[in-house]
Amino acid sequence: MNNATTTVLITGATSGIGQATARLLGSQGYRLVLCGRRQERLAELQEELSPLCPVHTLQFDVRDRAAVEAALNSLPPDFATLDVLINNAGNAHGLDTLQEGNPDDWDAMLDGNVKGLLYVSKAVLPQMVARRRGHVINIGSIAGKEVYPKGNVYCASKHAVDAISKGMLMDLNPYGVKVSAINPGLVETEFSQVRFKGDDARAAQVYSGLHPLRPEDVAAVILFVLQCPPHVNISDLVLLPTDQASAAVVRRG
Ligand code: NDP
Ligand code: 8X3
């Protein structure tokens, strides 16, 4: 794959894993379509990366099906042929037992992490199928492989991503389109700030006393997965910090 002719759409590019991936792929000269809700961050990233690679931005909420379709349909001709889709947008909202949980949080997680991924995929996959060429990289989680206390609905959303990735792999197999699921453990991003609704002290506790993954670590793995030879597909990968053994077992010094 020639980076300069490969167009990569990244959802959730305004922060964390998506932003680190945009920076790494941009440094390698890929053509980027960067997506998120925070327009000012998209503009800043476009300004930062434009000297390195062609960049187009799309501002939309993945939960809004009409907005997803309108955004993808608005791509200018030189960005409209997408070679790679990185379904990364998502978050956890709250950490509560089900009996104490907030249904608004459940809606945000199921609508964003699951239905949002489906809406974006539906808008992109037909062109990959028609061209018999493409690569979808879905960012799942260790929470899609295991359930941890109070993780209930977030874990359900990521288990759904795990199932969707497996189904997508089967659906796209006849057309030679690759599907890769990357499932990280603890990564220090804005993830916990969002989960705990801006309670920075509580968010910091998640990573205290251990050495979490950095978003750049996940970006490096995404690049590796992307650059495998055409006959090689990494279909399902779990990536943990050395200090983490499972969703709930971590070593804190
Ligand atoms: P961040 O909070 O740092 O980034 C989340 C990104 O998703 C932001 O760019 C945000 O952009 C975007 N996003 C969230 N909701 C929506 C929405 N409704 N519509 C459009 N964009 C949205 O978290 P991470 O980088 O950690 O998370 C990225 C992915 O990695 C998520 O899918 C998460 O579940 C997964 N993950 C994270 C782990 C971690 O420990 N951090 C571990 C395993 C998986 P904006 O707000 O501008 O819309
Ligand atoms: C994010 C990792 O373990 O905080 O998906 O849920 S975890």
Coordinates of N, CA and C and ligand atoms in Angstrom, one line a residue, residues 141-143 148 154 184-186 191 195 244 247, ligand 2:
S141 N -12.0 -3.5 23.0 CA -11.4 -3.3 24.3 C -11.3 -4.7 25.0
I142 N -10.4 -4.7 26.0 CA -10.4 -5.9 26.9 C -11.8 -6.0 27.5
A143 N -12.5 -4.9 27.6 CA -13.9 -4.9 28.1 C -14.9 -5.6 27.2
Y148 N -16.1 -6.7 33.9 CA -15.5 -6.4 35.3 C -16.6 -5.7 36.1
Y154 N -21.0 -0.8 29.6 CA -19.8 -0.5 28.7 C -19.2 -1.8 28.2
P184 N -7.6 -2.9 23.3 CA -6.6 -2.5 24.3 C -7.1 -2.7 25.8
G185 N -6.2 -2.8 26.7 CA -6.5 -2.7 28.1 C -6.4 -1.2 28.5
L186 N -5.9 -0.9 29.7 CA -5.9 0.5 30.2 C -5.0 1.4 29.4
F191 N -10.4 9.1 28.4 CA -11.5 8.1 28.6 C -12.1 8.2 30.0
R195 N -15.6 9.2 31.5 CA -16.4 8.2 32.3 C -16.9 8.8 33.6
Q244 N -0.9 -5.1 33.6 CA -2.3 -5.6 33.6 C -2.4 -7.0 33.1
A247 N -9.0 -7.8 32.7 CA -9.7 -6.5 32.9 C -9.7 -6.1 34.3
Ligands
8X3_2 C1 -11.3 0.7 28.3 C2 -10.6 -0.2 29.2 O1 -10.8 -1.6 31.3 O2 -11.3 0.7 31.5 O3 -12.1 0.0 27.4 O4 -12.8 -0.7 30.4 S1 -11.4 -0.5 30.6

